[in-house]
Amino acid sequence: MQSDSVQLVECSSSSHNRPPSPTDIRWPLSAKSAQMFKWHFLFLFLAFSVVLLCWVLYVNACDDFMFQFKNDSSENSSDDYAFPTKPVILMWTSVFGQNSLKLGPGCPFFDQCFFTYQRRALAHADAVVYHVPDIKWTSDERPDFPEQILMPANVRNVFLTQENPSALRDYHHAEKLRKAAPSFFHWTMTYLRSSDFLMPYGGFWISPEETLRLGFSDKIMRGAVWFVSNCRTESKRELAVDALSKHMLINIGGKCAKTEQGKRLCPRNATSCDHVFSAHYFFIAAENDICKDYVTEKYWDRYHLPSVPIVMRKHIYEGIVPNNSFIAMDQFESPKAMADHLNFLMDNPDEYLKYFEWRAQNWSIAPWNHRDFLMAQCALCERLLRNRNQSSLTKPITLNAVEWFERNSKCEGDKFANQWANGK
């Protein structure tokens, strides 16, 4: 029988007298160990890839935003920092002391323009926006505007206000700007529908396919309610309301309340006074001046409530709010004639409810990104993008923004109130 062969391995003399160490032995990996090693390697590779991707995204983001985090005390030029290649919108002023105006995610061009309040961005700005009430003035009555030599050649200066002309005069800005900056601004951003960029107080109405009719609460107070803090106005609304109150009940609250009961209508610590408006058949929504397209929060903050707004001039609201959703003083020849009609409505619910029928006609507030109503700063971004895509850009045309604003606002002052209040 042939015996199994045995292969002998000769050991060197240096290792002949010692036991074998782990390095002398080749340890085979089990299948389980090999599988674990494979998964560990895959995990490390994926982790490294994620970290690398995040770093690349971070560096790209810094290219657009690095200058925003630059230390204001640094003496280095802003040119040392990366500025965005997208259009830059610089807010030269705050808005009533707040840096609140910005591009929001509702804007279709949210990530296509760079919006900043940092003045170091001036040399890179495509548009510079000035909120008129926040413009600072030097001791020699010059506006705090940037030096012309520091501004890009085709930059657009934007005139921004939501105040009416008489309110701007109260700020003492209108006359000073008229003289100091007769040809400084290029574009306008106001509540006027003829503005380059429309910036109304609330929105405008559209008719979408679906909407729900709002319910109405039972009235517990006859007459109208008026919350008012400005007791002496350009429109003399206080004169018109006083004349109307001689023929019907009007509860006045706020700083201009004439009774202790009126002062308690809506306490300062109240979170909302909507219930007070809802309890009345009507509420006064008269503005401090009668100007084209000037419809403020006096309407927009309460349009949804089950109460009918009373305004001064019908033509101001036509084309902005639904027809028959308000009652205008100038629809009646006198305060008494109007009071007779309002008292009739309160005594005849079916007639009163006709002023709410528009809600059953599928009216709704247009969203901010509606094709006809991009919020003003979003529309500004769109215009700048369009300009950049043009092969050649003509030199910006300037205008006297104050004169344009006053001319197009067509404010009527107190003429209507004086005539109407004296009607029989």
Coordinates of C-alpha atoms in Angstrom, one line a residue, residues 9-377:
V9 CA 9.6 22.1 5.6
E10 CA 13.0 22.8 6.8
C11 CA 13.2 25.5 9.5
S12 CA 16.0 27.9 9.6
S13 CA 18.4 27.7 12.5
S14 CA 17.2 31.1 13.8
S15 CA 13.6 29.9 14.3
H16 CA 14.3 26.3 15.1
N17 CA 14.1 26.7 18.8
R18 CA 11.1 29.1 19.2
P19 CA 7.3 28.6 18.7
P20 CA 5.7 30.2 15.6
S21 CA 4.4 33.8 16.0
P22 CA 1.1 35.1 14.4
T23 CA 3.1 36.7 11.6
D24 CA 4.4 33.3 10.6
I25 CA 0.9 32.0 10.1
R26 CA -1.5 33.0 7.3
W27 CA -4.9 33.3 8.9
P28 CA -7.7 32.7 6.3
L29 CA -10.7 35.1 6.4
S30 CA -14.1 33.5 7.1
A31 CA -16.9 34.3 4.7
K32 CA -18.7 36.3 7.5
S33 CA -15.6 38.4 8.1
A34 CA -15.1 39.1 4.5
Q35 CA -18.7 40.3 4.2
M36 CA -18.4 42.6 7.2
F37 CA -15.2 44.1 5.7
K38 CA -17.0 44.7 2.4
W39 CA -19.8 46.6 4.2
H40 CA -17.4 48.7 6.3
F41 CA -15.5 49.8 3.2
L42 CA -18.8 50.7 1.4
F43 CA -20.0 52.7 4.4
L44 CA -16.7 54.7 4.6
F45 CA -16.8 55.4 0.8
L46 CA -20.4 56.7 1.0
A47 CA -19.6 58.8 4.0
F48 CA -16.6 60.4 2.3
S49 CA -18.7 61.0 -0.9
V50 CA -21.4 62.8 1.1
V51 CA -18.9 65.0 2.9
L52 CA -17.2 65.9 -0.4
L53 CA -20.5 66.8 -2.0
C54 CA -21.5 69.0 1.0
W55 CA -18.2 70.8 0.8
V56 CA -18.6 71.5 -2.9
L57 CA -22.2 72.9 -2.4
Y58 CA -20.9 75.0 0.5
V59 CA -18.1 76.5 -1.5
N60 CA -20.5 77.3 -4.4
A61 CA -22.9 79.0 -2.0
C62 CA -20.2 81.0 -0.5
D63 CA -19.4 82.5 -4.0
D64 CA -22.8 84.2 -3.9
F65 CA -23.0 85.0 -0.2
M66 CA -19.5 85.5 1.1
F67 CA -19.6 89.3 1.1
Q68 CA -22.7 89.3 3.3
F69 CA -20.6 87.9 6.2
K70 CA -17.7 90.2 5.7
N71 CA -16.6 91.9 8.9
D72 CA -17.8 95.5 8.7
S73 CA -14.6 96.7 10.5
S74 CA -12.4 95.2 7.8
E75 CA -10.4 97.7 5.8
N76 CA -10.2 95.4 2.7
S77 CA -12.2 96.3 -0.4
S78 CA -15.4 94.4 -1.0
D79 CA -13.9 93.4 -4.3
D80 CA -11.7 91.0 -2.4
Y81 CA -14.8 88.9 -1.7
A82 CA -16.9 86.9 -4.1
F83 CA -20.0 88.7 -5.4
P84 CA -22.9 86.9 -7.1
T85 CA -23.2 86.7 -10.8
K86 CA -26.9 87.0 -10.5
P87 CA -28.6 90.5 -10.4
V88 CA -28.0 92.3 -7.1
I89 CA -30.9 94.3 -5.5
L90 CA -29.5 96.6 -2.9
M91 CA -31.9 98.2 -0.3
W92 CA -30.1 101.5 0.5
T93 CA -32.6 102.2 3.3
S94 CA -34.5 100.2 5.8
V95 CA -38.3 100.1 5.6
F96 CA -39.7 102.0 8.6
G97 CA -36.5 101.1 10.5
Q98 CA -36.8 97.4 9.7
N99 CA -34.8 95.3 7.2
S100 CA -38.0 93.4 6.4
L101 CA -38.4 93.7 2.7
K102 CA -36.8 90.7 0.8
L103 CA -37.4 88.1 -1.8
G104 CA -39.5 85.3 -0.4
P105 CA -39.9 81.7 -1.5
G106 CA -43.3 82.6 -3.1
C107 CA -41.4 84.5 -5.8
P108 CA -40.7 82.4 -8.9
F109 CA -37.3 84.0 -9.2
F110 CA -36.5 83.5 -5.5
D111 CA -33.0 82.1 -6.2
Q112 CA -32.2 84.1 -9.3
C113 CA -31.5 87.5 -7.7
F114 CA -29.4 88.5 -4.7
F115 CA -31.2 90.8 -2.2
T116 CA -29.2 92.6 0.4
Y117 CA -29.1 95.6 2.8
Q118 CA -25.3 95.8 2.8
R119 CA -24.1 99.0 1.2
R120 CA -20.8 97.4 0.3
A121 CA -22.7 95.7 -2.5
L122 CA -23.2 99.1 -4.3
A123 CA -20.4 98.6 -6.9
H124 CA -22.1 95.3 -8.0
A125 CA -25.8 96.5 -7.8
D126 CA -28.2 96.3 -10.7
A127 CA -30.9 98.2 -8.7
V128 CA -30.8 100.3 -5.6
V129 CA -34.1 100.8 -3.7
Y130 CA -34.8 103.8 -1.5
H131 CA -37.8 103.8 0.9
V132 CA -38.7 107.5 0.8
P133 CA -39.8 107.9 4.5
D134 CA -36.5 106.3 5.6
I135 CA -34.1 108.5 3.5
K136 CA -31.6 110.3 5.8
W137 CA -30.7 113.9 5.2
T138 CA -27.4 115.7 5.9
S139 CA -27.1 118.9 7.8
D140 CA -27.0 120.9 4.5
E141 CA -30.3 119.3 3.4
R142 CA -28.8 116.7 1.0
P143 CA -30.2 113.2 0.8
D144 CA -28.0 110.4 1.9
F145 CA -27.6 108.9 -1.6
P146 CA -24.5 107.0 -2.8
E147 CA -21.8 108.9 -4.6
Q148 CA -22.5 108.8 -8.3
I149 CA -19.0 107.9 -9.2
L150 CA -19.3 104.7 -7.1
M151 CA -22.4 103.5 -8.9
P152 CA -22.4 101.1 -11.8
A153 CA -23.2 102.7 -15.2
N154 CA -26.5 101.0 -15.8
V155 CA -27.8 100.8 -12.2
R156 CA -31.5 101.6 -11.6
N157 CA -32.5 103.7 -8.7
V158 CA -36.0 102.7 -7.4
F159 CA -38.4 105.1 -5.7
L160 CA -40.4 103.1 -3.1
T161 CA -43.3 104.3 -1.0
Q162 CA -46.7 103.1 0.1
E163 CA -47.6 106.4 1.6
N164 CA -49.8 108.9 -0.3
P165 CA -48.4 112.3 -1.4
S166 CA -49.9 114.2 1.6
A167 CA -48.3 111.7 4.0
L168 CA -45.0 112.2 2.3
R169 CA -45.3 115.9 2.8
D170 CA -45.8 115.2 6.5
Y171 CA -42.5 113.5 6.5
H172 CA -41.0 116.7 4.9
H173 CA -39.5 114.5 2.1
A174 CA -41.5 115.4 -0.9
E175 CA -40.4 119.0 -1.4
K176 CA -36.8 118.2 -0.5
L177 CA -36.6 115.3 -2.9
R178 CA -38.3 117.3 -5.6
K179 CA -35.4 119.8 -5.4
A180 CA -32.5 117.6 -4.5
A181 CA -33.2 114.7 -6.8
P182 CA -35.1 115.9 -9.9
S183 CA -33.5 113.3 -12.2
F184 CA -32.2 110.6 -9.8
F185 CA -34.7 107.8 -10.0
H186 CA -35.4 105.5 -12.9
W187 CA -38.2 103.2 -11.6
T188 CA -41.1 103.5 -9.2
M189 CA -42.5 101.0 -6.7
T190 CA -45.8 102.3 -5.1
Y191 CA -49.5 101.4 -4.7
L192 CA -50.3 103.1 -8.0
R193 CA -51.2 100.6 -10.7
S194 CA -49.2 102.8 -13.2
S195 CA -46.0 102.1 -11.2
D196 CA -43.2 100.2 -12.7
F197 CA -43.6 97.7 -9.8
L198 CA -47.0 97.5 -8.1
M199 CA -46.9 97.3 -4.3
P200 CA -50.4 97.5 -3.0
Y201 CA -51.4 97.1 0.6
G202 CA -53.3 93.9 0.2
G203 CA -53.6 92.4 -3.3
F204 CA -56.2 92.4 -5.9
W205 CA -59.2 90.2 -6.5
I206 CA -59.3 87.3 -9.1
S207 CA -62.0 84.6 -9.7
P208 CA -60.4 81.1 -9.3
E209 CA -62.4 78.0 -10.1
E210 CA -63.1 77.0 -6.6
T211 CA -63.8 78.9 -3.4
L212 CA -66.1 78.6 -0.4
R213 CA -68.7 81.1 0.6
L214 CA -68.0 82.7 4.0
G215 CA -70.6 82.5 6.7
F216 CA -72.1 85.5 8.4
S217 CA -72.5 86.0 12.1
D218 CA -75.7 87.4 13.6
K219 CA -75.5 91.1 14.2
I220 CA -75.8 92.4 17.8
M221 CA -75.0 96.1 17.1
R222 CA -76.9 98.3 14.7
G223 CA -75.1 101.0 12.8
A224 CA -71.4 101.2 11.9
V225 CA -68.1 101.0 13.7
W226 CA -65.0 103.1 13.1
F227 CA -61.6 102.6 14.6
V228 CA -59.5 105.7 14.0
S229 CA -56.3 107.2 15.4
N230 CA -55.6 110.1 13.0
C231 CA -58.2 112.7 13.9
R232 CA -57.2 115.4 11.4
T233 CA -56.8 114.2 7.8
E234 CA -56.2 115.6 4.4
S235 CA -59.4 114.0 3.1
K236 CA -61.5 115.4 6.0
R237 CA -63.0 112.0 6.5
E238 CA -63.8 113.0 10.0
L239 CA -66.1 115.7 8.7
A240 CA -68.0 113.3 6.5
V241 CA -68.4 110.6 9.2
D242 CA -69.5 113.2 11.7
A243 CA -72.2 114.4 9.2
L244 CA -73.3 110.8 8.7
S245 CA -73.5 110.1 12.4
K246 CA -76.2 112.7 12.8
H247 CA -78.6 110.4 11.0
M248 CA -77.5 106.9 12.1
L249 CA -75.5 105.2 14.9
I250 CA -71.7 105.2 14.4
N251 CA -69.5 103.7 17.2
I252 CA -66.1 105.4 17.2
G253 CA -63.1 103.7 18.8
G254 CA -59.4 104.3 19.0
K255 CA -57.6 107.5 19.8
C256 CA -60.3 109.6 18.3
A257 CA -63.1 108.1 20.3
K258 CA -65.4 110.7 21.8
T259 CA -66.8 108.6 24.7
E260 CA -65.5 106.3 27.3
Q261 CA -67.5 103.5 25.8
G262 CA -65.8 104.1 22.5
K263 CA -62.4 104.0 24.1
R264 CA -63.2 100.5 25.5
L265 CA -64.4 99.1 22.1
C266 CA -60.9 97.7 21.4
P267 CA -58.5 97.9 24.3
R268 CA -54.8 98.3 23.5
N269 CA -54.0 94.9 24.9
A270 CA -56.6 93.1 22.7
T271 CA -55.1 90.6 20.3
S272 CA -57.9 91.2 17.8
C273 CA -60.9 93.4 17.4
D274 CA -62.5 91.4 14.5
H275 CA -65.4 90.5 16.7
V276 CA -66.3 94.1 17.1
F277 CA -66.4 94.7 13.3
S278 CA -68.3 91.4 12.8
A279 CA -71.0 92.5 15.3
H280 CA -71.8 95.6 13.3
Y281 CA -73.5 95.8 9.9
F282 CA -71.0 98.3 8.5
F283 CA -67.5 99.6 9.2
I284 CA -65.9 102.8 8.1
A285 CA -62.9 102.3 5.8
A286 CA -62.3 105.9 4.7
E287 CA -58.7 106.8 3.9
N288 CA -56.7 109.8 5.2
D289 CA -56.6 111.1 1.6
I290 CA -58.5 110.3 -1.5
C291 CA -55.9 109.3 -4.1
K292 CA -56.0 107.0 -7.1
D293 CA -55.4 103.3 -6.3
Y294 CA -54.9 104.2 -2.6
V295 CA -56.6 101.4 -0.8
T296 CA -54.9 100.5 2.5
E297 CA -55.2 98.1 5.4
K298 CA -58.4 99.9 6.4
Y299 CA -60.0 97.8 3.7
W300 CA -57.6 94.8 3.3
D301 CA -57.4 93.9 7.0
R302 CA -61.2 93.5 7.3
Y303 CA -62.5 92.6 3.8
H304 CA -63.1 89.0 5.0
L305 CA -65.3 89.9 7.9
P306 CA -69.1 89.7 7.7
S307 CA -69.5 93.5 7.6
V308 CA -69.9 95.9 4.7
P309 CA -67.1 98.6 4.3
I310 CA -68.1 102.2 3.9
V311 CA -65.7 104.2 1.8
M312 CA -65.7 107.8 0.4
R313 CA -65.3 107.7 -3.3
K314 CA -66.5 104.9 -5.5
H315 CA -64.1 105.4 -8.4
I316 CA -61.1 104.8 -6.2
Y317 CA -62.2 101.2 -5.5
E318 CA -63.5 100.2 -9.0
G319 CA -61.2 97.8 -10.6
I320 CA -59.4 97.0 -7.3
V321 CA -62.2 95.3 -5.3
P322 CA -65.4 93.5 -6.5
N323 CA -68.3 95.7 -7.4
N324 CA -71.1 95.8 -4.8
S325 CA -68.7 94.7 -2.1
F326 CA -68.7 98.2 -0.5
I327 CA -70.8 101.3 -0.2
A328 CA -69.4 104.7 -1.1
M329 CA -70.5 108.0 0.3
D330 CA -70.5 109.7 -3.1
Q331 CA -73.3 107.3 -4.3
F332 CA -75.6 109.4 -2.3
E333 CA -76.4 113.1 -2.6
S334 CA -76.2 113.7 1.2
P335 CA -75.3 112.1 4.5
K336 CA -79.0 111.8 5.3
A337 CA -79.7 110.0 2.0
M338 CA -77.0 107.5 2.8
A339 CA -78.1 106.9 6.3
D340 CA -81.7 106.3 5.1
H341 CA -80.3 103.6 2.7
L342 CA -78.1 102.0 5.5
N343 CA -81.0 101.9 7.9
F344 CA -83.2 100.3 5.2
L345 CA -80.5 97.6 4.7
M346 CA -80.4 96.8 8.4
D347 CA -84.2 96.4 8.4
N348 CA -84.2 94.2 5.4
P349 CA -81.8 91.3 5.7
D350 CA -82.3 90.1 2.1
E351 CA -81.3 93.4 0.7
Y352 CA -78.3 93.7 3.1
L353 CA -77.0 90.2 2.1
K354 CA -76.8 91.4 -1.6
Y355 CA -73.6 93.1 -0.6
F356 CA -72.1 89.7 0.1
E357 CA -73.2 87.9 -3.1
W358 CA -69.8 88.6 -4.7
R359 CA -68.4 86.0 -2.2
A360 CA -70.6 83.3 -3.9
Q361 CA -69.2 84.3 -7.3
N362 CA -65.8 82.6 -6.6
W363 CA -63.8 85.7 -5.9
S364 CA -60.5 85.2 -4.1
I365 CA -57.4 87.2 -3.3
A366 CA -54.7 86.6 -6.0
P367 CA -51.7 84.7 -4.7
W368 CA -48.4 86.6 -4.6
N369 CA -47.0 84.8 -7.6
H370 CA -50.1 85.2 -9.8
R371 CA -49.0 86.0 -13.3
D372 CA -50.5 89.5 -13.2
F373 CA -49.4 90.3 -9.7
L374 CA -45.9 89.4 -8.7
M375 CA -44.9 91.1 -5.5
A376 CA -43.0 94.2 -6.3
Q377 CA -39.6 93.1 -5.3

